[in-house]
Tab-separated table of C-alpha atoms in Angstrom:
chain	number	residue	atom	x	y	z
A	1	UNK	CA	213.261	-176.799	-180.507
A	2	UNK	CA	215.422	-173.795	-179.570
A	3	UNK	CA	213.817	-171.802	-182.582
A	4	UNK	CA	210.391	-173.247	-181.675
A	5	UNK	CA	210.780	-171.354	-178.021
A	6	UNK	CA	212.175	-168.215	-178.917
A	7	UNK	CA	209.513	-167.735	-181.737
A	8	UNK	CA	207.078	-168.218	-178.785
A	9	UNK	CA	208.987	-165.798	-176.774
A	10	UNK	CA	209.055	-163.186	-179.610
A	11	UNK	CA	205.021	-164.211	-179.581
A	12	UNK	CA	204.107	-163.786	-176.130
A	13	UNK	CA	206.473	-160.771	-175.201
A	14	UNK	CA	203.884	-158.113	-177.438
A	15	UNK	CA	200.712	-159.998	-175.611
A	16	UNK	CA	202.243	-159.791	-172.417
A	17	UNK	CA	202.614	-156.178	-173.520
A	18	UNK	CA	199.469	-155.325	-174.650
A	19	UNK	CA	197.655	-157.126	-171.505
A	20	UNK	CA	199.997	-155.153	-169.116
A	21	UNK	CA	198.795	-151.845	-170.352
A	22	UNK	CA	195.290	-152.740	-170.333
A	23	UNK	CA	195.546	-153.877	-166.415
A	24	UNK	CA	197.296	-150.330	-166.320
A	25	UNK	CA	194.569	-148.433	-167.582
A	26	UNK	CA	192.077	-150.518	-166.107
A	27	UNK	CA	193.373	-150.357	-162.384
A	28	UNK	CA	192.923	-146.180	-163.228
A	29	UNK	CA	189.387	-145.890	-164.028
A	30	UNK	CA	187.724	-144.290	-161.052
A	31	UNK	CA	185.688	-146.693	-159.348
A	32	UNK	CA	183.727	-146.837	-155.608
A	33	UNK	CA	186.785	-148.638	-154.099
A	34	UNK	CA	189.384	-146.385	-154.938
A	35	UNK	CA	187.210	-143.178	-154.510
A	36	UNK	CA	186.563	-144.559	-150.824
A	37	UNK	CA	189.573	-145.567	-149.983
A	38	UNK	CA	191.558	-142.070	-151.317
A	39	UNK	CA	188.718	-140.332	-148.977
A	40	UNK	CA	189.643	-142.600	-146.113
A	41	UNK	CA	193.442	-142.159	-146.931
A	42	UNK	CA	192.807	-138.145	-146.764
A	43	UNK	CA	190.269	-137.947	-144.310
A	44	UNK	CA	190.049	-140.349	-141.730
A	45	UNK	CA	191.200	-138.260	-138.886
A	46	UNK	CA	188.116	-136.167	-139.287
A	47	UNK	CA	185.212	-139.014	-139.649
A	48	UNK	CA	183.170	-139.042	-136.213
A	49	UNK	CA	180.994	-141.602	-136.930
A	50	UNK	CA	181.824	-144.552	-139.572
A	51	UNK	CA	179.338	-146.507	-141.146
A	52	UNK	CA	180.301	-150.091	-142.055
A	53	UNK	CA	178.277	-153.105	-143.629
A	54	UNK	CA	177.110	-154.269	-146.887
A	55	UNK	CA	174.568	-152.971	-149.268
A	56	UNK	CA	171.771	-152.055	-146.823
A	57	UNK	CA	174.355	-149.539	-145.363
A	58	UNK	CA	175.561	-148.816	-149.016
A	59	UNK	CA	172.516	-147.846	-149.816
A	60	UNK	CA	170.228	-147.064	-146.805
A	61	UNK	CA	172.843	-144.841	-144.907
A	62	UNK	CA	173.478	-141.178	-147.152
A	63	UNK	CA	176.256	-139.032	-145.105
A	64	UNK	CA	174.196	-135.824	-146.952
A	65	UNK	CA	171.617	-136.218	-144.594
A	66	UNK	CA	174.032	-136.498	-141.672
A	67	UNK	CA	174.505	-134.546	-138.301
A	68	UNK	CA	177.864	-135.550	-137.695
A	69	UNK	CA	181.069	-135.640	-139.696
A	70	UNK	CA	179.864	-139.429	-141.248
A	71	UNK	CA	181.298	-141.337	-143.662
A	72	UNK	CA	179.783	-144.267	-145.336
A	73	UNK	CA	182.818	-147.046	-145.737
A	74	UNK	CA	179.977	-150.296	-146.853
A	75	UNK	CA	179.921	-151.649	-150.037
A	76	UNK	CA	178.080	-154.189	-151.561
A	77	UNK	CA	178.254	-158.104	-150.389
A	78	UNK	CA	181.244	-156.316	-147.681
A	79	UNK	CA	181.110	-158.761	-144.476
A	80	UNK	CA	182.759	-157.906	-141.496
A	81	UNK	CA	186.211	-159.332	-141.982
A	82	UNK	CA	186.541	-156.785	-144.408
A	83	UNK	CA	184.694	-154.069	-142.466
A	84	UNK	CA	187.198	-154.955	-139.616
A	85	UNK	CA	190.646	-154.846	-142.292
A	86	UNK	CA	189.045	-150.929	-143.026
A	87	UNK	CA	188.649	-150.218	-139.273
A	88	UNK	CA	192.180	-151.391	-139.069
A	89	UNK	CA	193.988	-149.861	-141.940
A	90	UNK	CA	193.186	-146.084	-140.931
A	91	UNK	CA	193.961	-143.636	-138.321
A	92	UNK	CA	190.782	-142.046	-136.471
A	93	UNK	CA	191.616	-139.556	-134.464
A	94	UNK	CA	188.448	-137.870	-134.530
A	95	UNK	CA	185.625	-141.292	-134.703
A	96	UNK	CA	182.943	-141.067	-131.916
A	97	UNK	CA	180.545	-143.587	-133.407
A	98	UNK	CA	180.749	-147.298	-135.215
A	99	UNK	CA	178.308	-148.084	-137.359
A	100	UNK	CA	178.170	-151.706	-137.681
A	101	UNK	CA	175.313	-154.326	-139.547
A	102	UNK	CA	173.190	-156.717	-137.442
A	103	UNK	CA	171.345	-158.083	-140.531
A	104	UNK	CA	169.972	-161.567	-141.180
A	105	UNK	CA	173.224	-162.513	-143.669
A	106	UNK	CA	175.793	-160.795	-141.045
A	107	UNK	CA	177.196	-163.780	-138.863
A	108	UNK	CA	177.305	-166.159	-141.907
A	109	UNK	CA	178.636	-164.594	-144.793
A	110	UNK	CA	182.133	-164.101	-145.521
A	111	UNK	CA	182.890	-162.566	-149.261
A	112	UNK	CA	185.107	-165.072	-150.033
A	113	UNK	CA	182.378	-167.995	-150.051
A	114	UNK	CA	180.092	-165.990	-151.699
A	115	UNK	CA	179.238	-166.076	-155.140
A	116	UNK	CA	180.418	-162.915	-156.015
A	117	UNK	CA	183.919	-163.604	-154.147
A	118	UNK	CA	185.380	-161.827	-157.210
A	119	UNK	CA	185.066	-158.360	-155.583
A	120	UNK	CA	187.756	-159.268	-153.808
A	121	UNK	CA	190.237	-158.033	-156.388
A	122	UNK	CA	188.708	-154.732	-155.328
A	123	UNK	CA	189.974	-154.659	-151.569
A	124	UNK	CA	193.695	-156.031	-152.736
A	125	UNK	CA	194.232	-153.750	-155.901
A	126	UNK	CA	192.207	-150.451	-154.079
A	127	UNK	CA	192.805	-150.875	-150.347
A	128	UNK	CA	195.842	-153.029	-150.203
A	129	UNK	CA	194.843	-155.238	-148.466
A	130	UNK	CA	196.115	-158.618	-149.865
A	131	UNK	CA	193.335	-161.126	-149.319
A	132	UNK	CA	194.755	-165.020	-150.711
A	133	UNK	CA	197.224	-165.689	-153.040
A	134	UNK	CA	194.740	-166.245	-156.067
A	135	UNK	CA	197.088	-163.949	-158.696
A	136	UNK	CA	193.243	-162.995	-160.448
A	137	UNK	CA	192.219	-161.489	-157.016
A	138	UNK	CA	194.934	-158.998	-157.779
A	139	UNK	CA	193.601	-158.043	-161.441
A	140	UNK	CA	191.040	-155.978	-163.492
A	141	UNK	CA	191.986	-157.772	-166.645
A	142	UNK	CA	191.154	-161.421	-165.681
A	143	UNK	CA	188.091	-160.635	-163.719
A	144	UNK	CA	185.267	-160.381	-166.311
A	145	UNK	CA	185.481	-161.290	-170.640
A	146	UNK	CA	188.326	-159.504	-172.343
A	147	UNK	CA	185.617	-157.612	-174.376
A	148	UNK	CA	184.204	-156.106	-172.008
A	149	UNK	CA	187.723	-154.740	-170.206
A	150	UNK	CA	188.530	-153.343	-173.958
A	151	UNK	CA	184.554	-151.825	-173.872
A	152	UNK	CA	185.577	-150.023	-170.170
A	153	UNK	CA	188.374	-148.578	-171.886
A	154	UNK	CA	187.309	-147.643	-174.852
A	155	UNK	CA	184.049	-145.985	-172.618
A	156	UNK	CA	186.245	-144.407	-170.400
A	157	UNK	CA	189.801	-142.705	-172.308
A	158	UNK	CA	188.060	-142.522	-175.797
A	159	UNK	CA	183.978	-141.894	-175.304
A	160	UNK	CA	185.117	-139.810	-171.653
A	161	UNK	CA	181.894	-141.576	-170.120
A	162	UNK	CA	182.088	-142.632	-166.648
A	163	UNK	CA	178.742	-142.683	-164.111
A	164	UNK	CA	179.853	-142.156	-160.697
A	165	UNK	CA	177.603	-144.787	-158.468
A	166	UNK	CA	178.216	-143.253	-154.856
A	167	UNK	CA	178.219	-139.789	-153.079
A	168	UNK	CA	181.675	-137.725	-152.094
A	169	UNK	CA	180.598	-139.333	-148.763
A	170	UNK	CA	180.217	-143.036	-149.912
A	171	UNK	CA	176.678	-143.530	-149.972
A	172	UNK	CA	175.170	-145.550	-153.219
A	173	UNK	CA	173.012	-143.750	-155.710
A	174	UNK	CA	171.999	-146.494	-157.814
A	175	UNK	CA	168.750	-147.390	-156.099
A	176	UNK	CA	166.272	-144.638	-156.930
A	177	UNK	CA	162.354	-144.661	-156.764
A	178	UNK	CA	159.855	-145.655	-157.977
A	179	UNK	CA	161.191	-149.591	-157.548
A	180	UNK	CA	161.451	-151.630	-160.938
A	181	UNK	CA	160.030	-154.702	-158.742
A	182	UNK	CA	157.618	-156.561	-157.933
A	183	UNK	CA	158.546	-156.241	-153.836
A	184	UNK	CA	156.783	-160.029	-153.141
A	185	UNK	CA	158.450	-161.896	-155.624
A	186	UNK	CA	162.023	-159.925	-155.044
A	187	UNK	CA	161.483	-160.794	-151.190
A	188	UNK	CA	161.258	-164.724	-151.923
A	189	UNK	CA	164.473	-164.790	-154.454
A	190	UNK	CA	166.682	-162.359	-152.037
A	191	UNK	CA	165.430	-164.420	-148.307
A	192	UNK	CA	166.319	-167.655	-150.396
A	193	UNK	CA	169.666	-165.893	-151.612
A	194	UNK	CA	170.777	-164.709	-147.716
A	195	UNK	CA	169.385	-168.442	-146.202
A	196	UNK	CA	172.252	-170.724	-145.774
A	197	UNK	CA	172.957	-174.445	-144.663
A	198	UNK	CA	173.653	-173.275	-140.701
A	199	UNK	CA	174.684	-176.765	-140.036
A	200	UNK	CA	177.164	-176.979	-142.886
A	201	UNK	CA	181.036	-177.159	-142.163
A	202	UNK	CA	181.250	-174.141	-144.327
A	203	UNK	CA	178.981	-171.647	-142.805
A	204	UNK	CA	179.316	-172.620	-138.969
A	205	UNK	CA	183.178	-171.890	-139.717
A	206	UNK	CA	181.799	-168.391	-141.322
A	207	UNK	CA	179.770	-168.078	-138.169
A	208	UNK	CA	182.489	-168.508	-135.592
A	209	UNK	CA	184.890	-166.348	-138.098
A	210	UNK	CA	182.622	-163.327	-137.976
A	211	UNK	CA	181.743	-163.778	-134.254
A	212	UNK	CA	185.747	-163.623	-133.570
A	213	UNK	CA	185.907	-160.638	-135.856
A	214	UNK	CA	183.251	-158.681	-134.361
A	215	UNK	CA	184.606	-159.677	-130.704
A	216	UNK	CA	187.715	-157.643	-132.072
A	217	UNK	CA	185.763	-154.650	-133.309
A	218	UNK	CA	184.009	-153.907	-129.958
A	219	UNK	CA	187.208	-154.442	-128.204
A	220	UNK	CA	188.994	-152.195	-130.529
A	221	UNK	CA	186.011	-149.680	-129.422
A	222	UNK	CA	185.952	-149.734	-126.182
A	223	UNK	CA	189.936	-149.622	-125.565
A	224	UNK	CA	189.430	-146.026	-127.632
A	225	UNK	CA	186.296	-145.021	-125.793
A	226	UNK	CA	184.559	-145.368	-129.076
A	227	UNK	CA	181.216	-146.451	-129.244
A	228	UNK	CA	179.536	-149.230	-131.298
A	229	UNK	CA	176.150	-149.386	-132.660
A	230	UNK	CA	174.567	-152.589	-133.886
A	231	UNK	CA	172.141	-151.368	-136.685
A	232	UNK	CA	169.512	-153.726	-138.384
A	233	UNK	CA	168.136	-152.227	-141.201
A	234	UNK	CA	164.299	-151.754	-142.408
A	235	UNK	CA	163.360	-154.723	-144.562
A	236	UNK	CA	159.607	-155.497	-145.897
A	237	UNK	CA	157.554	-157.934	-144.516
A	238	UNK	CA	157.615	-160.641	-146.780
A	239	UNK	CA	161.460	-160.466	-146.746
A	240	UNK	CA	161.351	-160.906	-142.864
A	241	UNK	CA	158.592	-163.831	-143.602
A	242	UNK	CA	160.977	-165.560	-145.816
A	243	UNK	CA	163.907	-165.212	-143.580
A	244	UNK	CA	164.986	-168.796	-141.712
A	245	UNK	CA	163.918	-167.944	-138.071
A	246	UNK	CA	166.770	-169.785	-136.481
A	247	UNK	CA	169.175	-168.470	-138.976
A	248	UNK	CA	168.190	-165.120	-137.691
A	249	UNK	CA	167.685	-165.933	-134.386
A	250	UNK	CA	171.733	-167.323	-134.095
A	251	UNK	CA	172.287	-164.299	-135.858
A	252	UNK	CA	171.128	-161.644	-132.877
A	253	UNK	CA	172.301	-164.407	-130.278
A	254	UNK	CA	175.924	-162.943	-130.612
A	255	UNK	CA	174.562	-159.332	-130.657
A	256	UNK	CA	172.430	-159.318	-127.625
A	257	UNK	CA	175.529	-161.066	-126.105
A	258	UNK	CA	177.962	-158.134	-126.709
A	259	UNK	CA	175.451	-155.723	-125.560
A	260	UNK	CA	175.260	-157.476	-122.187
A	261	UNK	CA	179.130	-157.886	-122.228
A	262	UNK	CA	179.776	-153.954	-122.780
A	263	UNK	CA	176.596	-151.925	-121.904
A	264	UNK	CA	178.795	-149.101	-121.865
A	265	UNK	CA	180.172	-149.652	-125.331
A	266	UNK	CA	177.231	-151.062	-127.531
A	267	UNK	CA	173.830	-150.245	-128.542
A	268	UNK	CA	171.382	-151.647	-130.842
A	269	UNK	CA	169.378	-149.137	-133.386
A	270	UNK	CA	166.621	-151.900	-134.440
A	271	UNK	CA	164.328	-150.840	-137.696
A	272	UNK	CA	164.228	-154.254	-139.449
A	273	UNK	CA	160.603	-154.139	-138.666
A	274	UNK	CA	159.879	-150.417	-138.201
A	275	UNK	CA	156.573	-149.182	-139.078
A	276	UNK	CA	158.210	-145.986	-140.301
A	277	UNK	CA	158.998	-147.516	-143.054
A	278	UNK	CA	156.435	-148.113	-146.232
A	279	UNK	CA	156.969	-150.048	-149.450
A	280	UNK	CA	157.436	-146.314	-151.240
A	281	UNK	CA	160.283	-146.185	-149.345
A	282	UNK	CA	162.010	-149.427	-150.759
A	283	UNK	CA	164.070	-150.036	-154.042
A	284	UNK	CA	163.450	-153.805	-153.460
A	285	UNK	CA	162.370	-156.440	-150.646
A	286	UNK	CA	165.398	-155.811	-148.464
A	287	UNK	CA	166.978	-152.248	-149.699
A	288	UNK	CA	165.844	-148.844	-149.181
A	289	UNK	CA	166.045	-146.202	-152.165
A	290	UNK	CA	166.972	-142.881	-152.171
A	291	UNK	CA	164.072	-141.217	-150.002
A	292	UNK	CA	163.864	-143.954	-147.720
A	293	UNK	CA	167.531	-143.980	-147.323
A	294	UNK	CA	167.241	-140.220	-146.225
A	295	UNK	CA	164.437	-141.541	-143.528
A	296	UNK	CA	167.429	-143.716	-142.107
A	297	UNK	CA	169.802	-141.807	-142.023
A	298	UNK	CA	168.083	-138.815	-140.006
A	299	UNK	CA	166.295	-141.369	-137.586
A	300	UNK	CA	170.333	-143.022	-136.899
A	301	UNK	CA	172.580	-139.658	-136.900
A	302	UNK	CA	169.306	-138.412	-134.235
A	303	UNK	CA	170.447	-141.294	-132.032
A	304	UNK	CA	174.063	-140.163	-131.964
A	305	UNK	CA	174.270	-137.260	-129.712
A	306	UNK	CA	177.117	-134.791	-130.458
């Protein structure tokens, strides 16, 4: 038995090995979360206005375009318990402006009762920020088939390829035009993706979560004499005809609540509905590309006087 056990040590010390130097490698390919949290770590003081939120921010907002000193800090599927941890982690000596979501997902999605909760690994081995005690939340090699990890690698240190997928300033290049979709069917599959069970156990504890969390934001704000904007994002129209009315409606409930509350601290830039916006200006039924992302972005930073 003793032989048996120290043949399996002899086994498993050389796999243990190998696997250690893969997560090394691995955890030092440059990717969006470690590229935005170095800038943050460098640069924070001298963001005025930070832009928050998930992938209609990630892709809708581009800093390039901006009149201010703006940063784009969203990601995609990022809720606000996250946006908060970033708002938290940084010093901003310098931020005039809060750029937060008021989307038809924001008051009911949390990342980590999403599907793609594995992204979470990102904020605890990138930003530190050590969400659960799941040990695969704090690894590249278990997240994902070990032929691809050995493919990233092999990509990376022995073909030297590597796309970047954001701007310096955060803002996601991915989503160019002309769209690869059909805009009417994409609507129906993404509305049914962001429509939840509002009178589940699950997602009215989401709800009250994020309304807590964004409570804490705008406080945050207005104790710094920061101000807060509440941006909803241009989506087409058969996105917005798919979306669960109530769902939404619950959803701006808590906004139009904390504008009341602090008139002097929040605003509310509304262009889910704009008629500024086309289809050309889409990548899909609920995210801008590129040009219409530059449309955004000059329209917001206009609305944030110096």
């Amino acid at each position: 038995m003793k032989k048996l056990l120290k043949n399996l040590v002899y086994f498993m010390i050389p796999v243990v090995a190998v696997l250690a130097a893969m997560e090394y490698l691995l955890e030092r390919i440059p990717n969006e979360y470690a590229i935005k949290s170095d800038y943050l770590d460098e640069n924070s003081n001298s963001v005025e206005v930070l832009y928050l939120g998930n992938s209609h921010v990630y892709f809708g907002i581009n800093p390039d375009f901006a009149l201010h000193q703006s940063y784009n800090a969203s990601y995609i599927s990022q809720s606000l318990n996250l946006d908060h941890m970033i708002l938290d982690k940084y010093h901003w000596k310098n931020l005039k402006y809060i750029v937060i979501p008021a989307d038809y997902v924001s008051m009911y999605y949390t990342l980590e009762t999403a599907n793609d909760k594995w992204r979470i690994k990102n904020y605890n081995l990138y930003y530190h920020f050590g969400i659960g005690y799941d040990p695969i939340n704090y690894t590249e090699i278990f997240n994902g088939k070990i032929q691809d990890q050995i493919k990233k690698i092999e990509d990376y240190y022995i073909q030297k390829k590597h796309h970047s997928l954001s701007t310096r300033l955060g803002f996601g290049t991915a989503y160019q035009s002309p769209s690869p979709f059909d805009i009417s069917e994409s609507a129906k599959v993404a509305a049914k993706r962001h429509t939840f069970n509002i009178q589940s156990e699950e997602y009215l504890h989401n709800f009250e979560i994020n309304k807590e969390i964004l409570n804490r934001m705008v406080k945050f704000a207005e104790e710094k004499q920061i101000k807060v904007v509440f941006l909803s994002s241009p989506v087409t129209l058969k996105y917005y005809q798919n979306c669960n009315q109530s769902q939404l409606a619950n959803t701006m409930n808590v906004y139009d609540y904390l504008l009341k509350k602090y008139p002097q601290t929040c605003c509310h830039i509304d262009y889910m509905q704009s008629s500024y916006f086309n289809i050309s200006d889409f990548y899909d039924a609920d995210h801008l590309n590129s040009i219409g992302a530059e449309k955004l972005t000059k329209l917001v930073e206009k609305k944030l006087p110096k």
